[in-house]
Amino acid sequence: MDTDVLIVGAGPTGMTLANELLIAGVSTVLADKLSQRSDLSRAGGVQSRTLEALDQRGLLEPLLATGEHPAITGHFAGIPLPHDANRHRLPWRSVPQVVIEEFFEQHLAAHGLHVRRDHELVALAQDDDGVTAAFANGATLRSRYLVAADGAHSAVRSLLRAGFPGQPGTLTIAAADVQLGGVDAPTSHTWNEHGHWAAVFPLGTDPQGRQLHRLVLGGPGRSLPRDIPVTEDEIRHGLSTVFGPRVHLLELRYARRITNASRQVEQYRHGRVFLAGDAAHVHLPLGAQGMNTGMQDALNLGWKLGAAVHGWAPENLLDTYHAERHPAGAAVLRNVRAQSLLMDWAGTRDPEVLAAREIFTAMAQLPDTQRHLADLMSGMAIRYPLHGTEAHSLVGRPAPDLDLGPARVHELLRSGHGILLDPGDTFAGVAGPWSDRVDRVGQGARTEPMLIRPDGYVCWAGAADPEPALNRWFGEPR
């Protein structure tokens, strides 16, 4: 074997996975077809659950130190969702994808893991022992496992001939990174009476300290073929149509057309090959969910691959990646479709759509509705269908970030191990045989007993014997 895991694609999903495998002590090759890292912002927001996961690995503070990354207000179908600091410890942040990629690439390189560029995958074959990948530059690599993180037009997915059902794109909108004049709100969705609309989100500042924004334009007559370039005149006309002379273009940095295609692979696992990120699911970029869902795919898969490589993975542990992440991805596609309808994405001004939006906007002012939508959009609503979910309300959910005295839960997770919170020192003897992969925290843990997986999700809680859960998630004892 040349490596334990080959990751195809060095975007946020691939780099997040590479970092998880680095923590797990697994040899990894990260390959990308591009000759150099993209300088395009692409995605622009990081949700609460992803921020928590980065904090669990000690990466959040260094990432936020890379520049100005303000907290931003989320939205559902363009309806603002207020920050709720008491509910989500970490509010959404404006961190462009280009910043995340640069940060991860430098972080991985500092630990000896360098992206192999100019590696375009052209063939793969797998057998009982591993996967052989061939690249256009003549290189071949043999790995125990391969992960496709190579985007919406995934070469891996095509080579696997994996089913990718869903809805094809029927229209496009224009998305651009711009410097604007006259913007007086940090985030806005604005419509005019004829159905033309614009969305504006902050992207931080450029090296000269100038504020940049992501601008999205849609409405009647704005759906053009993807291969037609987005011009400055098109951007200026769109701004004028929605905002009048108040908001104007100062500089166009980058622009592209985005379709409303909505697809998801039927299976996230194909033998020794796994699909993650946009290789597994594509949808409209509403609510900063695409990049975040991909990064959370990687966080779910990474520790499980590590367990398999090190030989302690329980039977079917790798299958739980599909069982947990496919429903999570499907839920994102559903809420994006609902948002597209309520936003009147095509600008039809259909009276029935407008009536539904009016009622929904009123409902979104209710605190319970706001909390539900905020949880849904931020990733905090995810509850994995783990064994014992019905027995305790914590099981399957992200662990609460408790203060355990010497450290908080997110700090303890930086080892990449599981955590057994044992406030009564009741389970020391039980947990001992798993001490190479589960860290027990005894007296001083001011909480009820719970077992937390390396990805930060609770897999057992309460007063019952934790041994069955230890066996289920962490394999046979030493």
PDB file of C-alpha atoms in Angstrom, residues 24-164:
ATOM      1  CA  ALA A  24      -6.112   9.670  14.025  1.00  0.00           C
ATOM      2  CA  GLY A  25      -2.537   8.856  12.999  1.00  0.00           C
ATOM      3  CA  VAL A  26      -3.512   7.505   9.584  1.00  0.00           C
ATOM      4  CA  SER A  27      -1.250   7.883   6.542  1.00  0.00           C
ATOM      5  CA  THR A  28      -3.060   9.995   3.957  1.00  0.00           C
ATOM      6  CA  VAL A  29      -2.545  11.303   0.436  1.00  0.00           C
ATOM      7  CA  LEU A  30      -4.553  14.381  -0.566  1.00  0.00           C
ATOM      8  CA  ALA A  31      -4.691  14.787  -4.358  1.00  0.00           C
ATOM      9  CA  ASP A  32      -6.274  17.523  -6.467  1.00  0.00           C
ATOM     10  CA  LYS A  33      -6.490  18.075 -10.218  1.00  0.00           C
ATOM     11  CA  LEU A  34      -5.833  21.832  -9.941  1.00  0.00           C
ATOM     12  CA  SER A  35      -2.267  23.046 -10.320  1.00  0.00           C
ATOM     13  CA  GLN A  36      -2.812  25.607  -7.567  1.00  0.00           C
ATOM     14  CA  ARG A  37      -5.380  26.462  -4.934  1.00  0.00           C
ATOM     15  CA  SER A  38      -8.366  28.443  -6.223  1.00  0.00           C
ATOM     16  CA  ASP A  39      -8.515  32.127  -5.257  1.00  0.00           C
ATOM     17  CA  LEU A  40     -12.311  32.270  -5.605  1.00  0.00           C
ATOM     18  CA  SER A  41     -14.411  32.799  -2.472  1.00  0.00           C
ATOM     19  CA  ARG A  42     -17.162  30.313  -3.438  1.00  0.00           C
ATOM     20  CA  ALA A  43     -18.948  29.560  -0.127  1.00  0.00           C
ATOM     21  CA  GLY A  44     -18.995  32.365   2.408  1.00  0.00           C
ATOM     22  CA  GLY A  45     -20.435  31.295   5.779  1.00  0.00           C
ATOM     23  CA  VAL A  46     -19.600  28.811   8.534  1.00  0.00           C
ATOM     24  CA  GLN A  47     -22.466  27.489  10.650  1.00  0.00           C
ATOM     25  CA  SER A  48     -22.572  26.947  14.394  1.00  0.00           C
ATOM     26  CA  ARG A  49     -22.124  23.163  14.263  1.00  0.00           C
ATOM     27  CA  THR A  50     -19.083  23.426  11.971  1.00  0.00           C
ATOM     28  CA  LEU A  51     -17.577  26.120  14.205  1.00  0.00           C
ATOM     29  CA  GLU A  52     -18.036  23.831  17.205  1.00  0.00           C
ATOM     30  CA  ALA A  53     -16.306  20.992  15.346  1.00  0.00           C
ATOM     31  CA  LEU A  54     -13.375  23.260  14.461  1.00  0.00           C
ATOM     32  CA  ASP A  55     -13.181  24.302  18.117  1.00  0.00           C
ATOM     33  CA  GLN A  56     -13.088  20.616  19.101  1.00  0.00           C
ATOM     34  CA  ARG A  57      -9.896  20.289  17.059  1.00  0.00           C
ATOM     35  CA  GLY A  58      -8.284  23.497  18.308  1.00  0.00           C
ATOM     36  CA  LEU A  59      -8.599  25.147  14.886  1.00  0.00           C
ATOM     37  CA  LEU A  60     -11.281  27.778  15.447  1.00  0.00           C
ATOM     38  CA  GLU A  61      -9.187  30.496  17.078  1.00  0.00           C
ATOM     39  CA  PRO A  62      -6.347  30.222  14.532  1.00  0.00           C
ATOM     40  CA  LEU A  63      -8.868  30.320  11.674  1.00  0.00           C
ATOM     41  CA  LEU A  64     -10.649  33.408  12.999  1.00  0.00           C
ATOM     42  CA  ALA A  65      -7.255  35.060  13.514  1.00  0.00           C
ATOM     43  CA  THR A  66      -6.660  35.037   9.754  1.00  0.00           C
ATOM     44  CA  GLY A  67      -8.710  38.198   9.221  1.00  0.00           C
ATOM     45  CA  GLU A  68     -11.983  39.985   9.837  1.00  0.00           C
ATOM     46  CA  HIS A  69     -14.691  37.325  10.030  1.00  0.00           C
ATOM     47  CA  PRO A  70     -17.795  38.956  11.540  1.00  0.00           C
ATOM     48  CA  ALA A  71     -20.718  37.099  13.049  1.00  0.00           C
ATOM     49  CA  ILE A  72     -23.595  37.109  10.575  1.00  0.00           C
ATOM     50  CA  THR A  73     -27.341  36.629  10.792  1.00  0.00           C
ATOM     51  CA  GLY A  74     -28.678  33.468   9.251  1.00  0.00           C
ATOM     52  CA  HIS A  75     -31.819  33.345   7.161  1.00  0.00           C
ATOM     53  CA  PHE A  76     -34.461  30.971   5.872  1.00  0.00           C
ATOM     54  CA  ALA A  77     -35.764  31.831   2.403  1.00  0.00           C
ATOM     55  CA  GLY A  78     -34.393  35.335   2.874  1.00  0.00           C
ATOM     56  CA  ILE A  79     -36.180  35.814   6.200  1.00  0.00           C
ATOM     57  CA  PRO A  80     -33.568  36.818   8.822  1.00  0.00           C
ATOM     58  CA  LEU A  81     -33.025  34.573  11.835  1.00  0.00           C
ATOM     59  CA  PRO A  82     -31.712  36.482  14.864  1.00  0.00           C
ATOM     60  CA  HIS A  83     -28.657  35.366  16.800  1.00  0.00           C
ATOM     61  CA  ASP A  84     -29.484  33.390  19.924  1.00  0.00           C
ATOM     62  CA  ALA A  85     -26.264  33.317  21.963  1.00  0.00           C
ATOM     63  CA  ASN A  86     -27.838  31.323  24.776  1.00  0.00           C
ATOM     64  CA  ARG A  87     -28.868  28.570  22.358  1.00  0.00           C
ATOM     65  CA  HIS A  88     -25.833  28.319  20.064  1.00  0.00           C
ATOM     66  CA  ARG A  89     -22.502  28.922  21.737  1.00  0.00           C
ATOM     67  CA  LEU A  90     -20.905  30.020  18.475  1.00  0.00           C
ATOM     68  CA  PRO A  91     -22.932  32.201  16.055  1.00  0.00           C
ATOM     69  CA  TRP A  92     -22.452  31.905  12.300  1.00  0.00           C
ATOM     70  CA  ARG A  93     -19.321  33.554  10.913  1.00  0.00           C
ATOM     71  CA  SER A  94     -18.477  35.023   7.544  1.00  0.00           C
ATOM     72  CA  VAL A  95     -15.410  33.010   6.508  1.00  0.00           C
ATOM     73  CA  PRO A  96     -15.035  32.603   2.721  1.00  0.00           C
ATOM     74  CA  GLN A  97     -14.147  29.189   1.357  1.00  0.00           C
ATOM     75  CA  VAL A  98     -10.907  30.532  -0.087  1.00  0.00           C
ATOM     76  CA  VAL A  99      -9.787  31.509   3.423  1.00  0.00           C
ATOM     77  CA  ILE A 100     -10.706  28.092   4.827  1.00  0.00           C
ATOM     78  CA  GLU A 101      -8.808  26.305   2.062  1.00  0.00           C
ATOM     79  CA  GLU A 102      -5.687  28.419   2.536  1.00  0.00           C
ATOM     80  CA  PHE A 103      -5.815  27.942   6.300  1.00  0.00           C
ATOM     81  CA  PHE A 104      -6.224  24.165   6.087  1.00  0.00           C
ATOM     82  CA  GLU A 105      -3.561  23.771   3.419  1.00  0.00           C
ATOM     83  CA  GLN A 106      -1.025  25.647   5.536  1.00  0.00           C
ATOM     84  CA  HIS A 107      -2.057  23.755   8.678  1.00  0.00           C
ATOM     85  CA  LEU A 108      -1.728  20.367   6.998  1.00  0.00           C
ATOM     86  CA  ALA A 109       1.599  21.292   5.404  1.00  0.00           C
ATOM     87  CA  ALA A 110       2.948  22.304   8.800  1.00  0.00           C
ATOM     88  CA  HIS A 111       2.235  18.730   9.907  1.00  0.00           C
ATOM     89  CA  GLY A 112       3.880  17.194   6.849  1.00  0.00           C
ATOM     90  CA  LEU A 113       0.793  16.577   4.720  1.00  0.00           C
ATOM     91  CA  HIS A 114       1.116  18.416   1.393  1.00  0.00           C
ATOM     92  CA  VAL A 115      -1.501  18.512  -1.350  1.00  0.00           C
ATOM     93  CA  ARG A 116      -0.413  16.632  -4.471  1.00  0.00           C
ATOM     94  CA  ARG A 117      -1.556  18.937  -7.261  1.00  0.00           C
ATOM     95  CA  ASP A 118      -1.917  18.266 -11.002  1.00  0.00           C
ATOM     96  CA  HIS A 119      -3.402  14.889 -10.077  1.00  0.00           C
ATOM     97  CA  GLU A 120      -6.510  14.403 -12.206  1.00  0.00           C
ATOM     98  CA  LEU A 121      -8.112  11.037 -11.509  1.00  0.00           C
ATOM     99  CA  VAL A 122      -8.825   9.028 -14.683  1.00  0.00           C
ATOM    100  CA  ALA A 123      -9.334   5.460 -13.437  1.00  0.00           C
ATOM    101  CA  LEU A 124      -9.874   3.439 -10.283  1.00  0.00           C
ATOM    102  CA  ALA A 125     -10.284  -0.199  -9.409  1.00  0.00           C
ATOM    103  CA  GLN A 126     -10.928  -1.819  -6.057  1.00  0.00           C
ATOM    104  CA  ASP A 127     -10.568  -5.303  -4.675  1.00  0.00           C
ATOM    105  CA  ASP A 128     -10.873  -6.959  -1.273  1.00  0.00           C
ATOM    106  CA  ASP A 129      -7.678  -5.326   0.024  1.00  0.00           C
ATOM    107  CA  GLY A 130      -7.669  -1.806  -1.392  1.00  0.00           C
ATOM    108  CA  VAL A 131      -8.164   0.678  -4.210  1.00  0.00           C
ATOM    109  CA  THR A 132      -5.847   1.472  -7.120  1.00  0.00           C
ATOM    110  CA  ALA A 133      -6.149   4.989  -8.548  1.00  0.00           C
ATOM    111  CA  ALA A 134      -4.614   6.199 -11.812  1.00  0.00           C
ATOM    112  CA  PHE A 135      -4.039   9.847 -12.705  1.00  0.00           C
ATOM    113  CA  ALA A 136      -3.673  11.712 -15.988  1.00  0.00           C
ATOM    114  CA  ASN A 137      -0.044  12.575 -15.174  1.00  0.00           C
ATOM    115  CA  GLY A 138       0.852   8.884 -15.176  1.00  0.00           C
ATOM    116  CA  ALA A 139       0.959   8.425 -11.409  1.00  0.00           C
ATOM    117  CA  THR A 140      -0.772   5.511  -9.708  1.00  0.00           C
ATOM    118  CA  LEU A 141      -1.558   5.106  -6.029  1.00  0.00           C
ATOM    119  CA  ARG A 142      -2.633   2.124  -4.012  1.00  0.00           C
ATOM    120  CA  SER A 143      -4.644   2.808  -0.824  1.00  0.00           C
ATOM    121  CA  ARG A 144      -6.740   0.849   1.632  1.00  0.00           C
ATOM    122  CA  TYR A 145      -9.615   3.324   1.219  1.00  0.00           C
ATOM    123  CA  LEU A 146     -10.467   6.165  -1.181  1.00  0.00           C
ATOM    124  CA  VAL A 147     -12.694   9.158  -0.454  1.00  0.00           C
ATOM    125  CA  ALA A 148     -14.253  11.273  -3.201  1.00  0.00           C
ATOM    126  CA  ALA A 149     -14.271  14.919  -2.168  1.00  0.00           C
ATOM    127  CA  ASP A 150     -13.903  16.146  -5.750  1.00  0.00           C
ATOM    128  CA  GLY A 151     -17.000  18.276  -6.069  1.00  0.00           C
ATOM    129  CA  ALA A 152     -20.245  18.403  -7.979  1.00  0.00           C
ATOM    130  CA  HIS A 153     -18.680  17.018 -11.173  1.00  0.00           C
ATOM    131  CA  SER A 154     -16.931  14.231  -9.274  1.00  0.00           C
ATOM    132  CA  ALA A 155     -14.649  12.022 -11.379  1.00  0.00           C
ATOM    133  CA  VAL A 156     -14.871   9.339  -8.693  1.00  0.00           C
ATOM    134  CA  ARG A 157     -18.661   9.316  -8.810  1.00  0.00           C
ATOM    135  CA  SER A 158     -18.565   9.017 -12.621  1.00  0.00           C
ATOM    136  CA  LEU A 159     -16.021   6.188 -12.552  1.00  0.00           C
ATOM    137  CA  LEU A 160     -18.140   4.333  -9.999  1.00  0.00           C
ATOM    138  CA  ARG A 161     -21.232   4.938 -12.143  1.00  0.00           C
ATOM    139  CA  ALA A 162     -22.951   5.787  -8.902  1.00  0.00           C
ATOM    140  CA  GLY A 163     -26.606   6.721  -9.074  1.00  0.00           C
ATOM    141  CA  PHE A 164     -27.095  10.481  -8.618  1.00  0.00           C
TER     142      PHE A 164
END
